[in-house]
Coordinates of C-alpha atoms in Angstrom, one line a residue:
Chain A
M28 CA 36.0 29.0 13.5
A29 CA 32.4 30.0 13.4
G30 CA 30.1 28.4 10.8
R31 CA 30.2 29.8 7.4
P32 CA 27.6 29.8 4.6
M33 CA 27.9 26.6 2.6
A34 CA 27.6 28.4 -0.7
N35 CA 26.5 25.9 -3.2
S36 CA 27.5 22.7 -1.6
A37 CA 24.0 21.5 -0.5
K38 CA 22.6 18.8 -2.7
T39 CA 19.1 17.6 -3.2
Q40 CA 18.0 14.1 -3.3
P41 CA 14.4 14.2 -4.4
S42 CA 12.5 11.0 -3.9
I43 CA 9.3 10.7 -5.8
R44 CA 6.4 8.7 -4.6
I45 CA 3.9 7.6 -7.1
L46 CA 0.6 7.3 -5.3
F47 CA -2.1 4.9 -6.3
G48 CA -5.1 6.0 -4.4
A49 CA -3.8 6.0 -0.8
A50 CA -1.1 3.5 -1.5
V51 CA 2.4 4.1 -2.8
A52 CA 2.5 2.1 -6.1
L53 CA 6.2 3.0 -6.5
G54 CA 8.5 4.9 -4.2
P55 CA 12.2 5.1 -3.5
G56 CA 12.4 1.8 -1.5
K57 CA 10.6 -0.3 -4.1
V58 CA 12.6 1.2 -6.9
D59 CA 15.9 0.6 -5.1
L60 CA 14.8 -3.0 -4.6
L61 CA 13.9 -3.4 -8.3
E62 CA 17.3 -2.0 -9.3
S63 CA 19.0 -4.4 -6.9
I64 CA 17.1 -7.4 -8.3
A65 CA 18.2 -6.3 -11.8
E66 CA 21.8 -6.2 -10.6
T67 CA 21.8 -9.5 -8.6
G68 CA 19.3 -11.6 -10.5
S69 CA 17.8 -12.7 -7.2
I70 CA 15.3 -11.5 -4.7
S71 CA 17.2 -13.0 -1.8
A72 CA 20.5 -11.4 -2.8
A73 CA 18.7 -8.1 -3.3
A74 CA 17.1 -8.4 0.1
R75 CA 20.5 -9.0 1.7
T76 CA 22.0 -6.0 -0.1
M77 CA 19.2 -3.9 1.2
K78 CA 19.3 -5.4 4.7
M79 CA 15.7 -6.5 4.6
S80 CA 14.2 -9.9 5.1
Y81 CA 13.4 -12.1 2.1
R82 CA 9.8 -12.1 3.2
R83 CA 9.7 -8.3 3.1
A84 CA 11.4 -8.1 -0.3
W85 CA 9.0 -10.7 -1.7
T86 CA 6.0 -8.8 -0.4
L87 CA 7.2 -5.6 -2.0
V88 CA 7.8 -7.4 -5.3
D89 CA 4.4 -9.0 -5.2
S90 CA 2.7 -5.6 -4.5
M91 CA 4.6 -3.9 -7.3
N92 CA 3.7 -6.6 -9.7
K93 CA 0.0 -6.4 -8.9
C94 CA -0.1 -2.6 -9.3
F95 CA 1.2 -2.7 -12.9
C96 CA -0.5 -4.1 -16.1
S97 CA 2.0 -6.9 -16.1
D98 CA 4.8 -8.2 -13.8
L99 CA 7.9 -6.1 -13.2
V100 CA 9.8 -9.1 -11.7
S101 CA 9.4 -12.7 -12.9
T102 CA 10.5 -15.4 -10.5
A103 CA 11.8 -18.8 -11.4
T104 CA 10.8 -21.9 -9.4
G105 CA 12.6 -22.5 -6.1
G106 CA 10.4 -20.6 -3.7
Q107 CA 11.6 -19.2 -0.4
G108 CA 15.2 -18.2 -0.6
G109 CA 15.8 -20.2 -3.8
G110 CA 15.3 -19.7 -7.5
G111 CA 16.3 -16.8 -9.6
A112 CA 14.4 -13.6 -10.4
A113 CA 14.6 -11.4 -13.4
V114 CA 13.4 -7.9 -14.0
T115 CA 11.1 -8.0 -17.0
D116 CA 11.2 -5.6 -20.0
L117 CA 8.3 -3.7 -18.3
G118 CA 10.3 -3.7 -15.1
L119 CA 13.3 -2.2 -16.8
E120 CA 11.2 0.4 -18.5
V121 CA 9.6 1.4 -15.2
L122 CA 13.0 1.6 -13.6
A123 CA 14.4 3.8 -16.3
R124 CA 11.4 6.1 -16.4
Y125 CA 11.3 6.5 -12.6
R126 CA 15.0 7.4 -12.5
A127 CA 14.4 9.9 -15.3
I128 CA 11.5 11.5 -13.4
E129 CA 13.6 11.8 -10.3
A130 CA 16.5 13.4 -12.2
K131 CA 14.2 15.8 -14.0
A132 CA 12.5 16.8 -10.7
A133 CA 16.0 17.4 -9.2
R134 CA 17.2 19.5 -12.1
S135 CA 14.0 21.6 -12.0
V136 CA 14.8 23.0 -8.5
E137 CA 18.6 23.2 -8.8
A138 CA 18.7 27.0 -8.7
E139 CA 16.3 27.2 -5.7
I140 CA 18.4 24.6 -3.8
A141 CA 21.6 26.5 -4.5
D142 CA 20.0 29.7 -3.1
F143 CA 18.6 27.7 -0.1
A144 CA 22.1 26.5 0.7
D145 CA 23.1 30.0 1.7
L146 CA 20.9 29.6 4.8
L147 CA 22.9 26.5 6.0
V148 CA 26.1 26.6 8.0
E149 CA 29.0 24.1 8.0
P150 CA 30.0 22.9 10.4
P151 CA 26.7 22.8 12.2
R152 CA 26.6 25.4 15.1
Chain B
M2 CA -13.7 -7.0 -14.1
A3 CA -10.1 -7.0 -15.1
G4 CA -7.9 -4.2 -14.3
R5 CA -8.0 -1.1 -16.5
P6 CA -5.4 1.5 -17.2
M7 CA -5.7 4.2 -14.6
A8 CA -5.5 7.0 -17.1
N9 CA -4.3 10.1 -15.2
S10 CA -5.4 9.3 -11.7
A11 CA -1.9 8.6 -10.4
K12 CA -0.4 11.4 -8.3
T13 CA 3.1 12.2 -7.3
Q14 CA 4.2 13.2 -4.0
P15 CA 7.8 14.3 -4.4
S16 CA 9.7 14.5 -1.2
I17 CA 12.9 16.5 -1.3
R18 CA 15.8 15.8 0.9
I19 CA 18.4 18.5 1.3
L20 CA 21.6 16.9 2.0
F21 CA 24.3 18.5 4.1
G22 CA 27.3 16.3 3.5
A23 CA 26.1 12.9 4.3
A24 CA 23.4 14.2 6.7
V25 CA 19.9 15.3 5.8
A26 CA 19.7 19.0 6.8
L27 CA 16.1 19.1 5.9
G28 CA 13.7 16.4 4.7
P29 CA 10.0 15.6 4.7
G30 CA 9.9 14.6 8.4
K31 CA 11.7 17.6 9.7
V32 CA 9.6 20.0 7.6
D33 CA 6.3 18.4 8.7
L34 CA 7.5 18.8 12.3
L35 CA 8.4 22.4 11.7
E36 CA 5.0 23.0 10.2
S37 CA 3.3 21.3 13.1
I38 CA 5.2 23.5 15.6
A39 CA 4.1 26.6 13.7
E40 CA 0.5 25.4 13.9
T41 CA 0.5 24.3 17.5
G42 CA 3.0 26.6 19.1
S43 CA 4.5 23.8 21.0
I44 CA 7.1 21.0 20.4
S45 CA 5.2 18.6 22.7
A46 CA 1.9 19.2 20.9
A47 CA 3.6 18.8 17.5
A48 CA 5.2 15.6 18.7
R49 CA 1.8 14.2 19.7
T50 CA 0.3 15.2 16.4
M51 CA 3.1 13.4 14.6
K52 CA 3.0 10.4 17.0
M53 CA 6.7 10.8 18.0
S54 CA 8.2 11.2 21.4
Y55 CA 9.0 14.6 22.8
R56 CA 12.6 13.6 23.0
R57 CA 12.7 12.6 19.3
A58 CA 11.0 15.9 18.3
W59 CA 13.4 17.9 20.4
T60 CA 16.4 16.2 18.9
L61 CA 15.1 16.9 15.4
V62 CA 14.5 20.6 16.2
D63 CA 18.0 20.8 17.8
S64 CA 19.6 19.3 14.8
M65 CA 17.7 21.6 12.4
N66 CA 18.6 24.6 14.4
K67 CA 22.3 23.8 14.3
C68 CA 22.3 23.3 10.5
F69 CA 21.1 26.8 9.8
C70 CA 22.7 30.1 10.3
S71 CA 20.2 30.9 13.1
D72 CA 17.5 29.0 14.9
L73 CA 14.4 27.9 13.0
V74 CA 12.5 27.2 16.3
S75 CA 12.9 29.2 19.5
T76 CA 11.9 27.6 22.8
A77 CA 10.5 29.4 25.9
T78 CA 11.6 28.2 29.3
G79 CA 9.9 25.2 30.8
G80 CA 12.0 22.4 29.5
Q81 CA 10.8 18.8 29.0
G82 CA 7.2 18.8 27.9
G83 CA 6.6 22.4 29.1
G84 CA 7.1 25.9 27.7
G85 CA 6.1 27.1 24.3
A86 CA 7.9 27.1 21.1
A87 CA 7.8 29.4 18.2
V88 CA 8.9 29.1 14.6
T89 CA 11.2 32.1 13.9
D90 CA 11.1 34.3 10.9
L91 CA 13.9 32.2 9.4
G92 CA 12.0 29.1 10.2
L93 CA 8.9 30.4 8.4
E94 CA 11.0 31.3 5.4
V95 CA 12.6 27.9 5.3
L96 CA 9.2 26.2 5.5
A97 CA 7.8 28.4 2.7
R98 CA 10.8 27.9 0.5
Y99 CA 10.9 24.1 1.0
R100 CA 7.2 23.8 0.2
A101 CA 7.7 25.9 -2.9
I102 CA 10.6 23.7 -4.0
E103 CA 8.5 20.5 -3.5
A104 CA 5.7 22.0 -5.5
K105 CA 7.9 23.1 -8.3
A106 CA 9.6 19.7 -8.5
A107 CA 6.1 18.0 -8.7
R108 CA 4.9 20.4 -11.4
S109 CA 8.1 19.7 -13.5
V110 CA 7.3 16.0 -13.9
E111 CA 3.5 16.2 -14.1
A112 CA 3.4 15.1 -17.8
E113 CA 5.8 12.2 -17.2
I114 CA 3.7 11.0 -14.3
A115 CA 0.5 11.1 -16.3
D116 CA 2.1 9.0 -19.0
F117 CA 3.5 6.6 -16.4
A118 CA 0.1 6.1 -14.9
D119 CA -0.9 4.2 -18.1
L120 CA 1.3 1.4 -16.9
L121 CA -0.7 1.0 -13.6
V122 CA -3.9 -1.0 -13.2
E123 CA -6.7 -0.4 -10.8
P124 CA -7.8 -2.3 -8.9
P125 CA -4.4 -4.1 -8.5
R126 CA -4.3 -7.5 -10.2

């Protein structure tokens, strides 16, 4: 059967990047990492969950920490691959506010996205 | 001098992904490519501008075309690297509507982003 309009089944997934000059202070990848550290209590476990190297995760955490007025993630002793990590109160606040911003942005364009979905066909032609 | 609050100098750059089941029917990369084809009149020129291979650009165009009720980009004869390409009326409409959705999503969270910026420091610590 030929493709039919999808009606309202398209969804948006807005991802908000908060720019800091030319750099991204906070974006979807960093926020997902922050959330994963909050869930696992460990940078290395979060890195595994997100299929990135420990070094990459540590670099992202370090750069997030430095962009904010105080740390978002505090690390215990143990160094490379060891030690625990905790998301600070500020980190939890940043996480919650970022998710709220994402959700509000998505709600604001719900009607436009539903209309837009009429242009899509399922299955693809 | 120690970092100071950035006041309202943080900017958002919301990027909206329109999901089609599990796939992204349209996202920031595809829309930038569509815009570049509209500007250059050529998939290969657009691919160069975006620093991607012709093959990659062609694959993205093909997948966009198939997700919509009619083509967003029409290609002239000439095949690999040759021929011209034009963004169709539907393609131009999709481009305009997508950019409008992005802009509306960004406006909807302007106040929250300005508040959020108070948590950032410049220069980074």
